[in-house]
Amino acid sequence: QVQLVESGGGSVQTGGSLRLSCTASGTRVMSNCMAWFRQAPGKEREAVASMYPGGRTTGYANSVKGRFTMSQDNGENTVYLQMNGLKPEDTAVYYCAAGGSRDCSLRSTYQHWGQGTQVTVSS
């Protein structure tokens, strides 16, 4: 059974930083498409960052390019999302997701989801 457990959320002021972690069990992060999504109140869930198997390629939403960095530690079987220069519009519940290994840009690829971690950015 695949489980994804996120941690690292919290409350920061504008311009602050947070690092989210997602530790997987029942699967290897290096063998999957891995991604971070977020959902703000009243809005659709949106993709923030994605990574192809092996961590060789990452993609980012335009709204976070240059501020967020996704990485993985195969030894820890964990993916991270380093978030710098946080803005109030980054406030959301952030979800880790894992799925197949082909097109990591498709939401339908992701079959397994974590429970989410809240990120709140105040002005």
N, CA, C and O atoms as a DFTB+ gen file, in Angstrom:
492 C
 N C O
     1  1       0.844      -1.184       0.000
     2  2       0.000       0.000       0.000
     3  2       0.887       1.245       0.000
     4  3       1.791       1.384       0.824
     5  1       0.609       2.138      -0.935
     6  2       1.404       3.355      -1.057
     7  2       0.884       4.412      -0.093
     8  3      -0.317       4.677      -0.026
     9  1       1.803       5.007       0.647
    10  2       1.445       6.113       1.529
    11  2       2.429       7.253       1.313
    12  3       3.630       7.036       1.147
    13  1       1.905       8.457       1.317
    14  2       2.708       9.668       1.204
    15  2       2.403      10.536       2.408
    16  3       1.241      10.823       2.693
    17  1       3.440      10.954       3.116
    18  2       3.245      11.747       4.321
    19  2       4.003      13.066       4.167
    20  3       5.229      13.096       4.063
    21  1       3.228      14.157       4.157
    22  2       3.838      15.485       4.025
    23  2       4.109      16.085       5.394
    24  3       3.452      15.751       6.381
    25  1       5.083      16.971       5.431
    26  2       5.367      17.744       6.630
    27  2       6.051      19.035       6.212
    28  3       6.473      19.187       5.066
    29  1       6.154      19.963       7.159
    30  2       6.903      21.181       6.909
    31  2       6.078      22.421       6.675
    32  3       6.629      23.513       6.531
    33  1       4.764      22.277       6.633
    34  2       3.937      23.454       6.451
    35  2       3.964      24.345       7.686
    36  3       4.494      23.968       8.731
    37  1       3.389      25.524       7.547
    38  2       3.349      26.445       8.670
    39  2       2.934      27.831       8.229
    40  3       2.432      28.029       7.123
    41  1       3.154      28.789       9.118
    42  2       2.802      30.184       8.849
    43  2       4.060      31.032       8.792
    44  3       4.911      30.966       9.679
    45  1       4.166      31.827       7.737
    46  2       5.312      32.720       7.579
    47  2       4.811      34.063       7.066
    48  3       3.668      34.190       6.627
    49  1       5.674      35.049       7.127
    50  2       5.360      36.355       6.564
    51  2       5.843      36.420       5.119
    52  3       6.668      35.621       4.675
    53  1       5.310      37.378       4.420
    54  2       5.710      37.591       3.026
    55  2       7.242      37.682       2.918
    56  3       7.903      38.382       3.684
    57  1       7.768      36.950       1.944
    58  2       9.203      36.919       1.739
    59  2       9.906      35.792       2.469
    60  3      11.096      35.558       2.253
    61  1       9.190      35.097       3.323
    62  2       9.776      34.010       4.085
    63  2       9.945      32.735       3.278
    64  3       9.609      32.681       2.095
    65  1      10.471      31.712       3.936
    66  2      10.754      30.428       3.290
    67  2      10.213      29.279       4.118
    68  3      10.108      29.357       5.342
    69  1       9.875      28.219       3.418
    70  2       9.497      26.957       4.045
    71  2      10.011      25.831       3.170
    72  3      10.172      25.994       1.961
    73  1      10.267      24.689       3.785
    74  2      10.603      23.491       3.021
    75  2       9.631      22.389       3.382
    76  3       9.550      21.967       4.536
    77  1       8.900      21.931       2.395
    78  2       7.968      20.832       2.571
    79  2       8.677      19.520       2.256
    80  3       9.523      19.451       1.365
    81  1       8.313      18.483       3.005
    82  2       8.845      17.147       2.776
    83  2       7.707      16.184       2.518
    84  3       6.605      16.358       3.037
    85  1       7.973      15.178       1.722
    86  2       6.994      14.124       1.434
    87  2       7.747      12.803       1.423
    88  3       8.542      12.534       0.523
    89  1       7.488      11.986       2.431
    90  2       8.142      10.685       2.529
    91  2       7.183       9.603       2.084
    92  3       6.038       9.541       2.532
    93  1       7.667       8.750       1.195
    94  2       6.847       7.697       0.625
    95  2       7.151       6.357       1.264
    96  3       8.278       6.083       1.677
    97  1       6.121       5.530       1.337
    98  2       6.273       4.125       1.701
    99  2       5.441       3.307       0.738
   100  3       4.410       3.765       0.246
   101  1       5.892       2.097       0.472
   102  2       5.176       1.225      -0.460
   103  2       5.533       1.466      -1.911
   104  3       5.017       0.784      -2.796
   105  1       6.392       2.409      -2.166
   106  2       6.867       2.692      -3.515
   107  2       8.160       3.496      -3.398
   108  3       8.476       4.040      -2.339
   109  1       8.894       3.562      -4.494
   110  2      10.140       4.332      -4.509
   111  2       9.920       5.629      -5.271
   112  3       9.430       5.610      -6.400
   113  1      10.276       6.755      -4.665
   114  2      10.039       8.029      -5.337
   115  2      10.797       8.095      -6.661
   116  3      10.339       8.732      -7.610
   117  1      11.963       7.435      -6.726
   118  2      12.754       7.538      -7.939
   119  2      12.119       6.801      -9.117
   120  3      12.521       7.000     -10.263
   121  1      11.139       5.961      -8.842
   122  2      10.492       5.172      -9.893
   123  2       9.193       5.779     -10.384
   124  3       8.564       5.257     -11.304
   125  1       8.795       6.868      -9.778
   126  2       7.495       7.470     -10.064
   127  2       7.623       8.885     -10.613
   128  3       8.642       9.552     -10.433
   129  1       6.574       9.322     -11.282
   130  2       6.351      10.763     -11.379
   131  2       5.987      11.216      -9.971
   132  3       5.167      10.590      -9.299
   133  1       6.603      12.310      -9.530
   134  2       6.289      12.899      -8.236
   135  2       5.911      14.355      -8.459
   136  3       6.454      15.017      -9.344
   137  1       4.985      14.846      -7.662
   138  2       4.547      16.220      -7.865
   139  2       4.049      16.832      -6.579
   140  3       3.686      16.142      -5.626
   141  1       4.043      18.138      -6.585
   142  2       3.400      18.924      -5.541
   143  2       2.246      19.690      -6.185
   144  3       2.402      20.324      -7.229
   145  1       1.094      19.615      -5.539
   146  2      -0.083      20.384      -5.922
   147  2      -0.460      21.271      -4.742
   148  3       0.005      21.071      -3.620
   149  1      -1.301      22.241      -5.016
   150  2      -1.834      23.054      -3.926
   151  2      -3.276      23.424      -4.225
   152  3      -3.699      23.493      -5.379
   153  1      -4.017      23.660      -3.148
   154  2      -5.406      24.064      -3.291
   155  2      -5.719      25.143      -2.275
   156  3      -5.650      24.924      -1.066
   157  1      -6.064      26.309      -2.790
   158  2      -6.471      27.418      -1.943
   159  2      -7.987      27.366      -1.750
   160  3      -8.687      26.776      -2.572
   161  1      -8.498      27.965      -0.694
   162  2      -9.947      27.943      -0.450
   163  2     -10.717      28.481      -1.643
   164  3     -10.423      29.560      -2.156
   165  1     -11.708      27.709      -2.076
   166  2     -12.560      28.144      -3.179
   167  2     -11.946      28.027      -4.550
   168  3     -12.527      28.478      -5.537
   169  1     -10.768      27.422      -4.620
   170  2     -10.095      27.309      -5.915
   171  2      -9.835      25.846      -6.263
   172  3      -9.882      24.961      -5.408
   173  1      -9.560      25.625      -7.546
   174  2      -9.214      24.287      -8.010
   175  2      -7.810      23.909      -7.532
   176  3      -6.957      24.766      -7.301
   177  1      -7.602      22.599      -7.392
   178  2      -6.262      22.123      -7.076
   179  2      -5.372      22.339      -8.308
   180  3      -5.765      22.013      -9.428
   181  1      -4.198      22.877      -8.095
   182  2      -3.305      23.168      -9.210
   183  2      -1.931      22.553      -8.981
   184  3      -1.468      22.417      -7.848
   185  1      -1.298      22.188     -10.083
   186  2       0.051      21.653     -10.012
   187  2       1.043      22.772      -9.759
   188  3       0.946      23.848     -10.349
   189  1       1.987      22.514      -8.889
   190  2       3.011      23.490      -8.553
   191  2       4.351      23.081      -9.141
   192  3       5.051      23.891      -9.749
   193  1       4.700      21.804      -8.952
   194  2       5.985      21.305      -9.447
   195  2       5.869      19.811      -9.684
   196  3       5.121      19.124      -8.989
   197  1       6.604      19.310     -10.657
   198  2       6.587      17.885     -10.944
   199  2       7.995      17.428     -11.306
   200  3       8.837      18.208     -11.752
   201  1       8.213      16.142     -11.097
   202  2       9.543      15.579     -11.327
   203  2       9.400      14.210     -11.964
   204  3       8.592      13.390     -11.527
   205  1      10.200      13.967     -13.014
   206  2      10.161      12.677     -13.691
   207  2      10.960      11.647     -12.902
   208  3      11.803      12.006     -12.079
   209  1      10.690      10.355     -13.156
   210  2      11.438       9.299     -12.450
   211  2      12.941       9.521     -12.536
   212  3      13.476       9.874     -13.587
   213  1      13.597       9.309     -11.428
   214  2      15.039       9.523     -11.372
   215  2      15.416      10.947     -11.074
   216  3      16.594      11.242     -10.872
   217  1      14.442      11.849     -11.041
   218  2      14.707      13.239     -10.710
   219  2      15.428      14.005     -11.786
   220  3      16.019      15.052     -11.523
   221  1      15.384      13.478     -13.026
   222  2      16.195      14.109     -14.068
   223  2      15.551      15.353     -14.661
   224  3      16.248      16.176     -15.255
   225  1      14.274      15.508     -14.521
   226  2      13.582      16.655     -15.103
   227  2      12.531      17.156     -14.137
   228  3      11.789      16.371     -13.546
   229  1      12.471      18.458     -13.983
   230  2      11.428      19.054     -13.153
   231  2      10.690      20.120     -13.949
   232  3      11.243      20.732     -14.862
   233  1       9.445      20.326     -13.587
   234  2       8.646      21.370     -14.208
   235  2       7.950      22.175     -13.122
   236  3       7.621      21.649     -12.059
   237  1       7.731      23.449     -13.397
   238  2       7.145      24.337     -12.411
   239  2       6.029      25.165     -13.029
   240  3       6.063      25.509     -14.211
   241  1       5.047      25.474     -12.203
   242  2       4.021      26.429     -12.610
   243  2       4.681      27.800     -12.781
   244  3       5.627      28.135     -12.068
   245  1       4.181      28.573     -13.718
   246  2       4.760      29.901     -13.956
   247  2       4.754      30.757     -12.698
   248  3       5.657      31.566     -12.486
   249  1       3.748      30.580     -11.877
   250  2       3.589      31.419     -10.691
   251  2       4.661      31.177      -9.633
   252  3       4.838      31.998      -8.733
   253  1       5.382      30.050      -9.733
   254  2       6.386      29.732      -8.700
   255  2       7.799      29.620      -9.268
   256  3       8.751      29.443      -8.508
   257  1       7.950      29.720     -10.584
   258  2       9.279      29.604     -11.193
   259  2      10.231      30.634     -10.599
   260  3       9.900      31.810     -10.445
   261  1      11.421      30.150     -10.273
   262  2      12.428      31.041      -9.701
   263  2      12.322      31.188      -8.196
   264  3      13.224      31.736      -7.562
   265  1      11.228      30.706      -7.615
   266  2      11.046      30.811      -6.152
   267  2      11.004      29.441      -5.490
   268  3      11.498      29.276      -4.374
   269  1      10.417      28.458      -6.168
   270  2      10.261      27.118      -5.599
   271  2      11.218      26.159      -6.300
   272  3      11.481      26.288      -7.495
   273  1      11.735      25.193      -5.535
   274  2      12.612      24.170      -6.088
   275  2      12.212      22.812      -5.543
   276  3      12.112      22.615      -4.332
   277  1      11.985      21.876      -6.459
   278  2      11.653      20.506      -6.078
   279  2      12.895      19.648      -6.186
   280  3      13.668      19.772      -7.136
   281  1      13.082      18.775      -5.205
   282  2      14.232      17.881      -5.221
   283  2      13.834      16.559      -4.591
   284  3      12.752      16.432      -4.017
   285  1      14.726      15.568      -4.706
   286  2      14.434      14.293      -4.072
   287  2      15.693      13.689      -3.480
   288  3      16.804      13.927      -3.955
   289  1      15.499      12.910      -2.442
   290  2      16.571      12.170      -1.780
   291  2      16.188      10.701      -1.849
   292  3      15.318      10.242      -1.109
   293  1      16.835       9.974      -2.733
   294  2      16.463       8.576      -2.924
   295  2      16.751       7.744      -1.683
   296  3      16.011       6.806      -1.386
   297  1      17.805       8.069      -0.961
   298  2      18.119       7.321       0.257
   299  2      17.046       7.457       1.322
   300  3      16.765       6.519       2.067
   301  1      16.445       8.653       1.381
   302  2      15.373       8.902       2.346
   303  2      13.997       8.609       1.755
   304  3      12.986       8.651       2.457
   305  1      13.971       8.310       0.448
   306  2      12.706       8.077      -0.260
   307  2      11.745       9.243      -0.039
   308  3      10.565       9.064       0.260
   309  1      12.290      10.419      -0.195
   310  2      11.569      11.651       0.123
   311  2      11.748      12.674      -0.989
   312  3      12.820      12.780      -1.585
   313  1      10.695      13.417      -1.259
   314  2      10.799      14.572      -2.141
   315  2      10.567      15.828      -1.315
   316  3       9.882      15.805      -0.292
   317  1      11.145      16.910      -1.777
   318  2      11.080      18.170      -1.059
   319  2      10.564      19.270      -1.982
   320  3      10.672      19.188      -3.206
   321  1      10.006      20.290      -1.360
   322  2       9.670      21.505      -2.084
   323  2      10.201      22.670      -1.260
   324  3       9.637      23.020      -0.223
   325  1      11.289      23.263      -1.731
   326  2      11.847      24.442      -1.093
   327  2      11.134      25.658      -1.642
   328  3      11.139      25.895      -2.850
   329  1      10.524      26.425      -0.768
   330  2       9.730      27.577      -1.172
   331  2      10.357      28.838      -0.589
   332  3      10.395      29.021       0.627
   333  1      10.842      29.689      -1.459
   334  2      11.445      30.952      -1.056
   335  2      10.614      32.116      -1.592
   336  3       9.816      31.943      -2.513
   337  1      10.800      33.277      -1.025
   338  2      10.079      34.445      -1.497
   339  2       8.574      34.268      -1.464
   340  3       7.872      34.645      -2.402
   341  1       8.085      33.694      -0.379
   342  2       6.656      33.361      -0.311
   343  2       5.788      34.612      -0.339
   344  3       6.149      35.662       0.193
   345  1       4.638      34.463      -0.977
   346  2       3.667      35.543      -1.135
   347  2       2.328      35.110      -0.550
   348  3       2.073      33.911      -0.428
   349  1       1.478      36.049      -0.189
   350  2       0.151      35.666       0.340
   351  2      -0.629      34.763      -0.620
   352  3      -1.392      33.904      -0.177
   353  1      -0.446      34.948      -1.913
   354  2      -1.164      34.109      -2.873
   355  2      -0.642      32.675      -2.914
   356  3      -1.227      31.832      -3.592
   357  1       0.445      32.383      -2.204
   358  2       0.915      31.000      -2.081
   359  2       0.183      30.251      -0.970
   360  3       0.375      29.046      -0.806
   361  1      -0.647      30.949      -0.214
   362  2      -1.398      30.318       0.869
   363  2      -2.321      29.244       0.307
   364  3      -3.136      29.513      -0.576
   365  1      -2.187      28.025       0.827
   366  2      -2.957      26.893       0.318
   367  2      -2.604      25.655       1.140
   368  3      -1.672      25.658       1.944
   369  1      -3.376      24.607       0.910
   370  2      -2.979      23.277       1.376
   371  2      -2.142      22.654       0.261
   372  3      -2.567      22.609      -0.893
   373  1      -0.966      22.181       0.610
   374  2      -0.046      21.595      -0.360
   375  2      -0.089      20.078      -0.238
   376  3       0.000      19.521       0.856
   377  1      -0.226      19.424      -1.390
   378  2      -0.332      17.974      -1.458
   379  2       0.820      17.396      -2.259
   380  3       1.225      17.944      -3.284
   381  1       1.337      16.286      -1.775
   382  2       2.306      15.495      -2.518
   383  2       1.544      14.414      -3.275
   384  3       0.543      13.889      -2.788
   385  1       2.027      14.088      -4.471
   386  2       1.364      13.070      -5.274
   387  2       2.396      12.204      -5.987
   388  3       3.488      12.661      -6.325
   389  1       2.027      10.948      -6.207
   390  2       2.897      10.009      -6.919
   391  2       2.064       9.249      -7.927
   392  3       0.875       9.014      -7.712
   393  1       2.686       8.867      -9.026
   394  2       1.943       8.142     -10.038
   395  2       2.850       7.439     -11.010
   396  3       3.988       7.097     -10.689
   397  1       2.323       7.221     -12.235
   398  2       3.024       6.458     -13.255
   399  2       4.379       7.040     -13.586
   400  3       4.958       7.783     -12.793
   401  1       4.876       6.707     -14.739
   402  2       6.232       7.125     -15.062
   403  2       6.369       7.686     -16.462
   404  3       7.481       7.825     -16.971
   405  1       5.248       8.009     -17.090
   406  2       5.329       8.515     -18.461
   407  2       5.175      10.032     -18.517
   408  3       6.171      10.756     -18.521
   409  1       3.960      10.507     -18.559
   410  2       3.758      11.940     -18.699
   411  2       3.465      12.552     -17.343
   412  3       2.330      12.514     -16.869
   413  1       4.472      13.107     -16.730
   414  2       4.335      13.641     -15.377
   415  2       3.625      14.991     -15.359
   416  3       3.376      15.548     -14.290
   417  1       3.298      15.517     -16.537
   418  2       2.597      16.798     -16.589
   419  2       1.090      16.640     -16.495
   420  3       0.372      17.629     -16.352
   421  1       0.594      15.391     -16.573
   422  2      -0.846      15.152     -16.539
   423  2      -1.313      14.856     -15.128
   424  3      -0.714      14.035     -14.432
   425  1      -2.364      15.510     -14.706
   426  2      -2.899      15.248     -13.372
   427  2      -3.382      13.809     -13.252
   428  3      -3.287      13.207     -12.182
   429  1      -3.898      13.256     -14.343
   430  2      -4.424      11.886     -14.318
   431  2      -3.329      10.855     -14.042
   432  3      -3.628       9.712     -13.694
   433  1      -2.072      11.247     -14.193
   434  2      -0.959      10.341     -13.900
   435  2      -0.904       9.977     -12.427
   436  3      -0.447       8.893     -12.064
   437  1      -1.372      10.887     -11.579
   438  2      -1.139      10.770     -10.131
   439  2      -2.258       9.985      -9.456
   440  3      -3.411      10.413      -9.414
   441  1      -1.875       8.812      -8.923
   442  2      -2.836       7.891      -8.322
   443  2      -2.814       7.942      -6.801
   444  3      -3.776       7.547      -6.143
   445  1      -1.709       8.430      -6.250
   446  2      -1.540       8.387      -4.806
   447  2      -1.309       9.803      -4.294
   448  3      -0.542      10.572      -4.874
   449  1      -1.979      10.132      -3.205
   450  2      -1.948      11.494      -2.665
   451  2      -1.693      11.461      -1.165
   452  3      -2.132      10.556      -0.455
   453  1      -0.969      12.478      -0.705
   454  2      -0.810      12.650       0.726
   455  2      -2.011      13.372       1.315
   456  3      -2.955      13.715       0.603
   457  1      -1.965      13.595       2.611
   458  2      -3.101      14.197       3.317
   459  2      -3.082      15.717       3.236
   460  3      -4.082      16.366       3.542
   461  1      -1.960      16.287       2.829
   462  2      -1.857      17.738       2.690
   463  2      -1.243      18.406       3.908
   464  3      -1.360      17.916       5.032
   465  1      -0.592      19.525       3.668
   466  2      -0.023      20.330       4.745
   467  2      -0.319      21.801       4.448
   468  3      -0.163      22.263       3.318
   469  1      -0.740      22.514       5.468
   470  2      -1.173      23.904       5.291
   471  2       0.016      24.856       5.260
   472  3       0.910      24.790       6.104
   473  1       0.006      25.730       4.280
   474  2       0.982      26.828       4.200
   475  2       0.193      28.132       4.217
   476  3      -0.702      28.341       3.399
   477  1       0.533      28.992       5.146
   478  2      -0.137      30.290       5.273
   479  2       0.909      31.395       5.225
   480  3       1.866      31.394       5.998
   481  1       0.716      32.336       4.310
   482  2       1.646      33.454       4.160
   483  2       0.893      34.741       4.452
   484  3      -0.091      35.059       3.783
   485  1       1.352      35.471       5.440
   486  2       0.684      36.710       5.822
   487  2       1.449      37.913       5.282
   488  3       2.669      37.884       5.116
   489  1       0.691      38.965       5.016
   490  2       1.314      40.180       4.459
   491  2       1.787      41.120       5.562
   492  3       2.332      42.186       5.274
